[in-house]
PDB file of C-alpha atoms in Angstrom:
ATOM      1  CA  UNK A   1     112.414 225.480 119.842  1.00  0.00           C
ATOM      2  CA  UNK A   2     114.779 222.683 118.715  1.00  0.00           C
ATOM      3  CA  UNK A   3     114.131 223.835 115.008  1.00  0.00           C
ATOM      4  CA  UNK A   4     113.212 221.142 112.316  1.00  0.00           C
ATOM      5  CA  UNK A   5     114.996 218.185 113.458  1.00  0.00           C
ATOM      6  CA  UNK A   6     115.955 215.101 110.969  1.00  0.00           C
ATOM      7  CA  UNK A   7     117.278 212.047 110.750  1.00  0.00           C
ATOM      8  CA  UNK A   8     119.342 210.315 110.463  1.00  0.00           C
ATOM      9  CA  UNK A   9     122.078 212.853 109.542  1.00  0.00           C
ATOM     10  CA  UNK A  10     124.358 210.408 107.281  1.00  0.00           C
ATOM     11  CA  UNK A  11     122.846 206.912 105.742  1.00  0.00           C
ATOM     12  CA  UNK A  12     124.502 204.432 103.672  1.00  0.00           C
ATOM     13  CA  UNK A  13     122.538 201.561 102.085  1.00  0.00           C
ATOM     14  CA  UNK A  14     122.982 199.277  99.166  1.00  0.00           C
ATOM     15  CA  UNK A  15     121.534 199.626  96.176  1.00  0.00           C
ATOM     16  CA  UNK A  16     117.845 198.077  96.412  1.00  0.00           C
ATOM     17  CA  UNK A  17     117.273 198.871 100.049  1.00  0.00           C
ATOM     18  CA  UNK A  18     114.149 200.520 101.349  1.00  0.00           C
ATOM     19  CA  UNK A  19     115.282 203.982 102.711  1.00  0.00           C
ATOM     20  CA  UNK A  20     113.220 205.918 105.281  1.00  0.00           C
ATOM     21  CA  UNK A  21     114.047 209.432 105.989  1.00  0.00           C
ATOM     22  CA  UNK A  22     112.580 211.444 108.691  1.00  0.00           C
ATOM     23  CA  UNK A  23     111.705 215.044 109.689  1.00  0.00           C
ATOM     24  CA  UNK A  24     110.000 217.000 112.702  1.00  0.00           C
ATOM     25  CA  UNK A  25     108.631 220.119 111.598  1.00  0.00           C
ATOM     26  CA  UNK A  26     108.685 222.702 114.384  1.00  0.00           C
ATOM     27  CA  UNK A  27     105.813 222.848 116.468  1.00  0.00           C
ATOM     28  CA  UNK A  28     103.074 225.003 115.361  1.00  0.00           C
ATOM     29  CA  UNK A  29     104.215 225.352 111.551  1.00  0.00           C
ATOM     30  CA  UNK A  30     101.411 224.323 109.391  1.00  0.00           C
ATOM     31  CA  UNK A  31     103.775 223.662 105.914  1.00  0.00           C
ATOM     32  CA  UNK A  32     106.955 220.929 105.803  1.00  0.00           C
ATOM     33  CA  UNK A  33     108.587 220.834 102.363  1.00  0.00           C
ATOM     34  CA  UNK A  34     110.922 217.885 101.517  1.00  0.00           C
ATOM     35  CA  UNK A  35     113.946 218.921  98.683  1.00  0.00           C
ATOM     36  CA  UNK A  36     116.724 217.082  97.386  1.00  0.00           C
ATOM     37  CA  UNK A  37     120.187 218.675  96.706  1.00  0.00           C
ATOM     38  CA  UNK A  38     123.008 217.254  94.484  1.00  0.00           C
ATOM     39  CA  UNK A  39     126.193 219.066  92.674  1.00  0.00           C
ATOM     40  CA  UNK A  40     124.561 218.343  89.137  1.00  0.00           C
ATOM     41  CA  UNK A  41     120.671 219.162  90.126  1.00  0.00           C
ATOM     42  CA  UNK A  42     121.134 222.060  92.816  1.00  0.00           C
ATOM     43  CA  UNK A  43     117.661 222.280  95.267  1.00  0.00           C
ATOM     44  CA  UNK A  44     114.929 220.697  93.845  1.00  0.00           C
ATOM     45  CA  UNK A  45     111.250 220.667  95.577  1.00  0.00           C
ATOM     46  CA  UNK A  46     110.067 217.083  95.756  1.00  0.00           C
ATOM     47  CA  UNK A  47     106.541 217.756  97.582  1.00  0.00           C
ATOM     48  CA  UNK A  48     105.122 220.385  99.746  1.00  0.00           C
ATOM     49  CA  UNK A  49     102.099 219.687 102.874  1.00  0.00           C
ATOM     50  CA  UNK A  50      99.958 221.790 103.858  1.00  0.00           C
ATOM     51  CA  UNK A  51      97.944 220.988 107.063  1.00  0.00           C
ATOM     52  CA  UNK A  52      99.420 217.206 106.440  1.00  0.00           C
ATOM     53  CA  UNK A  53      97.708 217.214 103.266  1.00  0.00           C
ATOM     54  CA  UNK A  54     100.417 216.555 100.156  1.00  0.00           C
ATOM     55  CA  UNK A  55      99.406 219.564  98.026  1.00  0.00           C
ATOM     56  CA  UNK A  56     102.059 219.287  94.897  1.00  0.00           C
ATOM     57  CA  UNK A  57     104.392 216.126  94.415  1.00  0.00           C
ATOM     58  CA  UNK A  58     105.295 216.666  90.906  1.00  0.00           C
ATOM     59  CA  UNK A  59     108.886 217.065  91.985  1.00  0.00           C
ATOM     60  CA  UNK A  60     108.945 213.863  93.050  1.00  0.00           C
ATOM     61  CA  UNK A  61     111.394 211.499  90.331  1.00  0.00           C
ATOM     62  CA  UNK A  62     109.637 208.568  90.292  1.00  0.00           C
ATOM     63  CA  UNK A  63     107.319 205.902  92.064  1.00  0.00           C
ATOM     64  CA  UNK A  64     110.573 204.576  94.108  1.00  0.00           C
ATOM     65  CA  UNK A  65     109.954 207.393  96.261  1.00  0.00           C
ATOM     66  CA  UNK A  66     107.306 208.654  98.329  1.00  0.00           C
ATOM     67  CA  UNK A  67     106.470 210.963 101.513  1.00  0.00           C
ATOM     68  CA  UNK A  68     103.793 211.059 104.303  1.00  0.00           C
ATOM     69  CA  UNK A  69     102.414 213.062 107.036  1.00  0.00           C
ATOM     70  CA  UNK A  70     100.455 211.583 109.358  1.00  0.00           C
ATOM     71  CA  UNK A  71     100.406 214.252 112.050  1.00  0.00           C
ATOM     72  CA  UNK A  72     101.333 217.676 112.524  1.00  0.00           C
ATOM     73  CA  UNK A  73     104.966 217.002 114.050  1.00  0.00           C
ATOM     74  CA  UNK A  74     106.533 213.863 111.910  1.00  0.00           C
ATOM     75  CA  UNK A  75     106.921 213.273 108.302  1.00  0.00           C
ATOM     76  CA  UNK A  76     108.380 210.321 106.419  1.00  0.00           C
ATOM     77  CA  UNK A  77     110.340 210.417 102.783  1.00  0.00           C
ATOM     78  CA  UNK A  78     110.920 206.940 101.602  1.00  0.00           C
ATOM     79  CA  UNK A  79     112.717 205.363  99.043  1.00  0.00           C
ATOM     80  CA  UNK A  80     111.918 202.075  98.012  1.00  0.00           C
ATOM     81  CA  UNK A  81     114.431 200.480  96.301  1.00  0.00           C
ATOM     82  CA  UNK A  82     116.713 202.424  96.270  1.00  0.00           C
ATOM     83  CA  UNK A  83     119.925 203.176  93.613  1.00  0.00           C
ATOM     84  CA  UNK A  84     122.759 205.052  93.372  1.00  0.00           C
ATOM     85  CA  UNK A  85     121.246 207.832  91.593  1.00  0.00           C
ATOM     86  CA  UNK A  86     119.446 208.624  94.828  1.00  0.00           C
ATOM     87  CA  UNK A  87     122.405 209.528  96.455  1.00  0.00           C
ATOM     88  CA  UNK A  88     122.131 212.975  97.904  1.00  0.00           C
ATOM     89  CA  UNK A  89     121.422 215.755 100.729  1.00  0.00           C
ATOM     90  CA  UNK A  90     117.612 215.552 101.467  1.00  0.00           C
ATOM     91  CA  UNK A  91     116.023 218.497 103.612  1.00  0.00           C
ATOM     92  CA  UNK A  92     113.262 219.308 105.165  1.00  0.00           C
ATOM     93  CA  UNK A  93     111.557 222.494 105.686  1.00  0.00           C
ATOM     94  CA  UNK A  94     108.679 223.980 107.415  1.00  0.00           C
ATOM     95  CA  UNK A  95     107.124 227.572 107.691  1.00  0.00           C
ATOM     96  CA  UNK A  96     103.894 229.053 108.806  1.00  0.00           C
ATOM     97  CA  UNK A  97     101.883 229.937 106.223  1.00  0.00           C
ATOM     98  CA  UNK A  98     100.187 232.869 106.247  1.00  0.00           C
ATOM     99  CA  UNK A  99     102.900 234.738 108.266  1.00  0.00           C
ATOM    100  CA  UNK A 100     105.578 236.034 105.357  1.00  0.00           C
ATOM    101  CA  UNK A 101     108.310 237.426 107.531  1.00  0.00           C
ATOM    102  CA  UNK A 102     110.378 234.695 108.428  1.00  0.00           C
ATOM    103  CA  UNK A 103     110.416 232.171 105.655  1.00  0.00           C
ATOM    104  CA  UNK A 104     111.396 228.634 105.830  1.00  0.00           C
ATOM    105  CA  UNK A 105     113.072 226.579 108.638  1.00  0.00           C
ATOM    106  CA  UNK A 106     115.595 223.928 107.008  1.00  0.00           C
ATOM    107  CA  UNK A 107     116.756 221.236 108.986  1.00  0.00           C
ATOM    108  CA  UNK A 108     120.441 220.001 108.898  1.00  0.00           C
ATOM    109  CA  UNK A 109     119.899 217.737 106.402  1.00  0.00           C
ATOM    110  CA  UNK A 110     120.231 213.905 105.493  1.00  0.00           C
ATOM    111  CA  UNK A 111     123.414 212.712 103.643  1.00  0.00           C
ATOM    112  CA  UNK A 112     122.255 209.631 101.968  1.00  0.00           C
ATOM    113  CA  UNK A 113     124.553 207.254 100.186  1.00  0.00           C
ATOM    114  CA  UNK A 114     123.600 204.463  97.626  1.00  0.00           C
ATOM    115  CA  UNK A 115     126.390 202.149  96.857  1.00  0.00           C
TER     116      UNK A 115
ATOM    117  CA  UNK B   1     106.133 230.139  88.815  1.00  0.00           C
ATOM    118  CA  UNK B   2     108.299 233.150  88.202  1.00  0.00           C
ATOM    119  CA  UNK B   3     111.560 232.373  87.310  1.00  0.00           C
ATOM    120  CA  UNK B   4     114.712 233.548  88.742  1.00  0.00           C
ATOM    121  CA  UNK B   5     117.794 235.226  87.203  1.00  0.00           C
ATOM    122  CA  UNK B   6     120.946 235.682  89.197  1.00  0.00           C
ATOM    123  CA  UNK B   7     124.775 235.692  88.302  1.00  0.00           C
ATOM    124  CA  UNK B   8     126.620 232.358  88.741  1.00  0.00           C
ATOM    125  CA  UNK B   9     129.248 233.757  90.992  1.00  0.00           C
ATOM    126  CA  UNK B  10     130.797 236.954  92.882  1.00  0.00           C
ATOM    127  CA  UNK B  11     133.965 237.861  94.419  1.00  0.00           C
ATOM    128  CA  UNK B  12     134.334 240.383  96.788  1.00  0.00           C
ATOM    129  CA  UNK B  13     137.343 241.251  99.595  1.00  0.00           C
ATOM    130  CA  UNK B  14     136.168 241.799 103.590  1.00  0.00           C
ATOM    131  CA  UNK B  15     134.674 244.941 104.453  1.00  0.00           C
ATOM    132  CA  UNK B  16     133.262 245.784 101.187  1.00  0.00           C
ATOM    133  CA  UNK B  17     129.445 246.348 100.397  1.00  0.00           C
ATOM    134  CA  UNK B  18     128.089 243.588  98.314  1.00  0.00           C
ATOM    135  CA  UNK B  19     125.047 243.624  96.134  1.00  0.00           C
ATOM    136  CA  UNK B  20     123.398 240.792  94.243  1.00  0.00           C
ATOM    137  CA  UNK B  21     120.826 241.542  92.133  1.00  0.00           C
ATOM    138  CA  UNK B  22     118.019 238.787  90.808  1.00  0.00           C
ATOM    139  CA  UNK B  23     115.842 239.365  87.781  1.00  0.00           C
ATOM    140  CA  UNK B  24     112.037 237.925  88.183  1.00  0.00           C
ATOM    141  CA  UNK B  25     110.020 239.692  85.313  1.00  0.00           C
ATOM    142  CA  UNK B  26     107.172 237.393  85.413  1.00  0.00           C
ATOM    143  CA  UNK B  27     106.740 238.137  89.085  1.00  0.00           C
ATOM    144  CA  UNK B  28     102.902 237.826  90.223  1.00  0.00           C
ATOM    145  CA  UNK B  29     100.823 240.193  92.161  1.00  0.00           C
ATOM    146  CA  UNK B  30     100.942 237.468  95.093  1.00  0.00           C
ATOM    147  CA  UNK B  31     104.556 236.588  94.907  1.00  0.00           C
ATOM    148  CA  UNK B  32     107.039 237.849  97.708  1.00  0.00           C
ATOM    149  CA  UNK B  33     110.658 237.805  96.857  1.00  0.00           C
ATOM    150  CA  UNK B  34     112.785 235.602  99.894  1.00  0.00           C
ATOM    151  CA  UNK B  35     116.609 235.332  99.967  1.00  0.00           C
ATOM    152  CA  UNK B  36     118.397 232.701 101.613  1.00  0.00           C
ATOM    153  CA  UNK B  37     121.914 231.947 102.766  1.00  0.00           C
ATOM    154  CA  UNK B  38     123.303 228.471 102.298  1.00  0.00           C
ATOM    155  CA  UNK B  39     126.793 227.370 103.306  1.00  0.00           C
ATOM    156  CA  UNK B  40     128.424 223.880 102.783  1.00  0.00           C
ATOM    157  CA  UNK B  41     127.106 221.281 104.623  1.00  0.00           C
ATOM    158  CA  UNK B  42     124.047 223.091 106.049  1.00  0.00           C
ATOM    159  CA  UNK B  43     120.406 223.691 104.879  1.00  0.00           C
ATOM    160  CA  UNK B  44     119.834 226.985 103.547  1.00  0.00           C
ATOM    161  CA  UNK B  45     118.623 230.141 105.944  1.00  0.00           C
ATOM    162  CA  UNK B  46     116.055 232.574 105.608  1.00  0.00           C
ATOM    163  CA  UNK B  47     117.759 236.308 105.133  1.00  0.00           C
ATOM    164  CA  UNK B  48     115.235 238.505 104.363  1.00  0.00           C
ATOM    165  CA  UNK B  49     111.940 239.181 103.053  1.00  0.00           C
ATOM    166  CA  UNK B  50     110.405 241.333 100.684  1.00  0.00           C
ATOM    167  CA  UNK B  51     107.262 242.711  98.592  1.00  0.00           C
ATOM    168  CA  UNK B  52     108.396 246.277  97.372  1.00  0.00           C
ATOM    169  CA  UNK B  53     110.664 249.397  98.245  1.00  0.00           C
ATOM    170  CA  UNK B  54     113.145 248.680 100.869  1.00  0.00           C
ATOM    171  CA  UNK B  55     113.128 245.802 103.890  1.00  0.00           C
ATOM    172  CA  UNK B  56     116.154 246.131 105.992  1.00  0.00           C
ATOM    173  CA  UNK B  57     116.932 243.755 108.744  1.00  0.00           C
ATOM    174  CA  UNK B  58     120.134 243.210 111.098  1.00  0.00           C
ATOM    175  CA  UNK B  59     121.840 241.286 108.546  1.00  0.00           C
ATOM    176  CA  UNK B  60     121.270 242.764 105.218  1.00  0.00           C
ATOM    177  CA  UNK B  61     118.972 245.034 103.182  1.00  0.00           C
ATOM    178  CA  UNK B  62     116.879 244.301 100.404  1.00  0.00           C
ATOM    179  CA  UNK B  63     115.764 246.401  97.952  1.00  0.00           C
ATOM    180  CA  UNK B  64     112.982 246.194  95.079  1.00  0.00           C
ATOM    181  CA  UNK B  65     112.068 248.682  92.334  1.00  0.00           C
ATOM    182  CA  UNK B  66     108.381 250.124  92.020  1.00  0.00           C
ATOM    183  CA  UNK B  67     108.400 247.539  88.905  1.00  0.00           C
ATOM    184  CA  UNK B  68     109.492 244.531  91.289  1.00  0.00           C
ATOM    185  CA  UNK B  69     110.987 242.668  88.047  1.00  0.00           C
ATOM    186  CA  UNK B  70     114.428 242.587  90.067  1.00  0.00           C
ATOM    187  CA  UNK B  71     115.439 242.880  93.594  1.00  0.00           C
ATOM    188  CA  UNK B  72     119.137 243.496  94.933  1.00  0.00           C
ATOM    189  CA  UNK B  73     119.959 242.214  97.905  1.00  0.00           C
ATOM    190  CA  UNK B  74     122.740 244.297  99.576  1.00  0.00           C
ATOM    191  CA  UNK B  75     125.654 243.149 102.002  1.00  0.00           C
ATOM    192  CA  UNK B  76     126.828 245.542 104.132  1.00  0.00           C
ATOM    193  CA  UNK B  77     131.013 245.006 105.303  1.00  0.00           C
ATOM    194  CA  UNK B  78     131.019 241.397 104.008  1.00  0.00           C
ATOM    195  CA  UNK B  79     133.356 239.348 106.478  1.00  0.00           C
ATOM    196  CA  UNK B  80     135.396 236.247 105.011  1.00  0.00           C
ATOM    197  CA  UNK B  81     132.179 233.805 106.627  1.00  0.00           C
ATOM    198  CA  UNK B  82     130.091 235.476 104.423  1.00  0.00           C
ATOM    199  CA  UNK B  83     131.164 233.110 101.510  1.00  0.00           C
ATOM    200  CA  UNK B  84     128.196 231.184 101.186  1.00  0.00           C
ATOM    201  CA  UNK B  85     125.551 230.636  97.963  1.00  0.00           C
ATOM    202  CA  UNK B  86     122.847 233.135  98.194  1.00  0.00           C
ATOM    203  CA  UNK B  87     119.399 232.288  96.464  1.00  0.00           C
ATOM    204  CA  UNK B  88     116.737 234.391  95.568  1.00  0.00           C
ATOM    205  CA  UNK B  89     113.245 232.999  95.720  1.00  0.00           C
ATOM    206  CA  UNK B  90     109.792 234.407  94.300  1.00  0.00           C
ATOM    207  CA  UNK B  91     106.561 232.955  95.284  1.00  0.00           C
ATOM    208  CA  UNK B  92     103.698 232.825  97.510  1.00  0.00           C
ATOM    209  CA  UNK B  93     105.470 231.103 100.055  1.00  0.00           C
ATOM    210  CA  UNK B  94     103.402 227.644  99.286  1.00  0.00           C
ATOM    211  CA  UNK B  95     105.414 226.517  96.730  1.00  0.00           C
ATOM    212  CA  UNK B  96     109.136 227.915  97.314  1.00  0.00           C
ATOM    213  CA  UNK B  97     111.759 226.481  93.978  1.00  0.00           C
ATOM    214  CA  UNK B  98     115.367 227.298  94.207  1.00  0.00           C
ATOM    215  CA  UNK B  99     117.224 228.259  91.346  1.00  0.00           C
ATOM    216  CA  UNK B 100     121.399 227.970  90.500  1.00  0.00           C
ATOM    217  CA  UNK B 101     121.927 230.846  93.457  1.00  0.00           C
ATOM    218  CA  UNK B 102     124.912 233.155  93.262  1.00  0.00           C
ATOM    219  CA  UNK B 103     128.015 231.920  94.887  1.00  0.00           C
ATOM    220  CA  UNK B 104     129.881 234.695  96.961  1.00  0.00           C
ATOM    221  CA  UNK B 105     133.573 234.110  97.859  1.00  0.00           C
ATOM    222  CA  UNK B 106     134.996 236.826  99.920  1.00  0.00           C
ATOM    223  CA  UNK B 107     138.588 237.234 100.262  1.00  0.00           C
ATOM    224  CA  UNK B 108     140.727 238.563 102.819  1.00  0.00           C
TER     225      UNK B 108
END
């Protein structure tokens, strides 16, 4: 398996673009998990899926952003507009619940820049 | 949630033993304790895995009292690419927050 792929790896947009990150959970994993990390904030959990279904986005900042899951193997965080505060590494996880042992899966990451 | 408790930082030199201990007293009956490995530039990776007494895998050990309100998570012959930030997580595995983590800096 490819592990949870994302992309793109590096974006820079100007302040009041729409921004569309994008993640491939691996197959068979039933949870994808969408974080944000930043020197000043650390990891912080915007929303979780289960089975495609959004189960907790309280971590999400505002109404500028939101996520999606359509199917089992692609989900969509987007940023609409967007600012410079919203610069930051976004990842994406997945795991299987119900089977402990091995945790999440991160992907490599998106670098996103808002200038 | 339980919350996590773990020292900012830690210095150690290569081929020393390195334990990291996180305090979780409000763990719940449910809750598993996960540690992860996170270097620059890279998402963070799954370690090792826990619920009590002792889990010990290729890459480290973990160990948890009968009280689970802490867990250490232990090192063995740290090499300089060891330096990375090492989180401890408590949950169900549903809903998975990351505190500060520790950050470990091993010198030659």
């Amino acid at each position: 398996d490819a592990g949870v792929i994302q992309s793109p790896r590096h974006e820079v947009t100007e302040m009041g673009q729409e921004v569309t990150l994008r993640c491939k959970p691996i197959s068979g994993h039933n949870s994808l998990f969408w974080y944000r990390q930043t020197m000043m904030r650390g990891l912080e959990l915007l929303i979780y899926f289960n089975n495609n279904v959004p189960i907790d986005d309280s971590g999400m900042p505002e109404d500028r952003f939101s996520a999606k899951m359509p199917n089992a193997s692609f989900s969509t965080l987007k940023i609409q507009p967007s600012e410079p505060r919203d610069s930051a590494v976004y990842f994406c996880a997945s795991s299987l619940v119900g089977v402990r042992q091995w945790g999440y899966t991160f992907g490599s990451g998106t670098r996103l820049t808002v200038v | 949630l339980a919350k996590t408790t773990q020292p900012i930082s830690m210095d150690s030199y290569e081929g020393q033993e390195v334990n990291i201990t996180c305090s979780h007293n409000n763990i719940a009956t449910n809750d598993y304790i996960t540690w992860y490995q996170q270097f620059p530039s890279q998402g963070p990776r799954f370690i090792i895995q826990g619920y009590k007494t002792k889990v010990t895998n290729e890459v480290a050990s973990l160990f948890i009292p009968a009280d689970r309100k802490s867990s250490t998570l232990s090192l063995p012959r740290v090499s300089l690419s060891d330096t990375a930030v090492y989180y401890c997580l408590v949950g169900d595995n549903n809903d998975m927050r990351f505190g500060a983590g520790t950050r470990l800096t091993v010198k030659p």
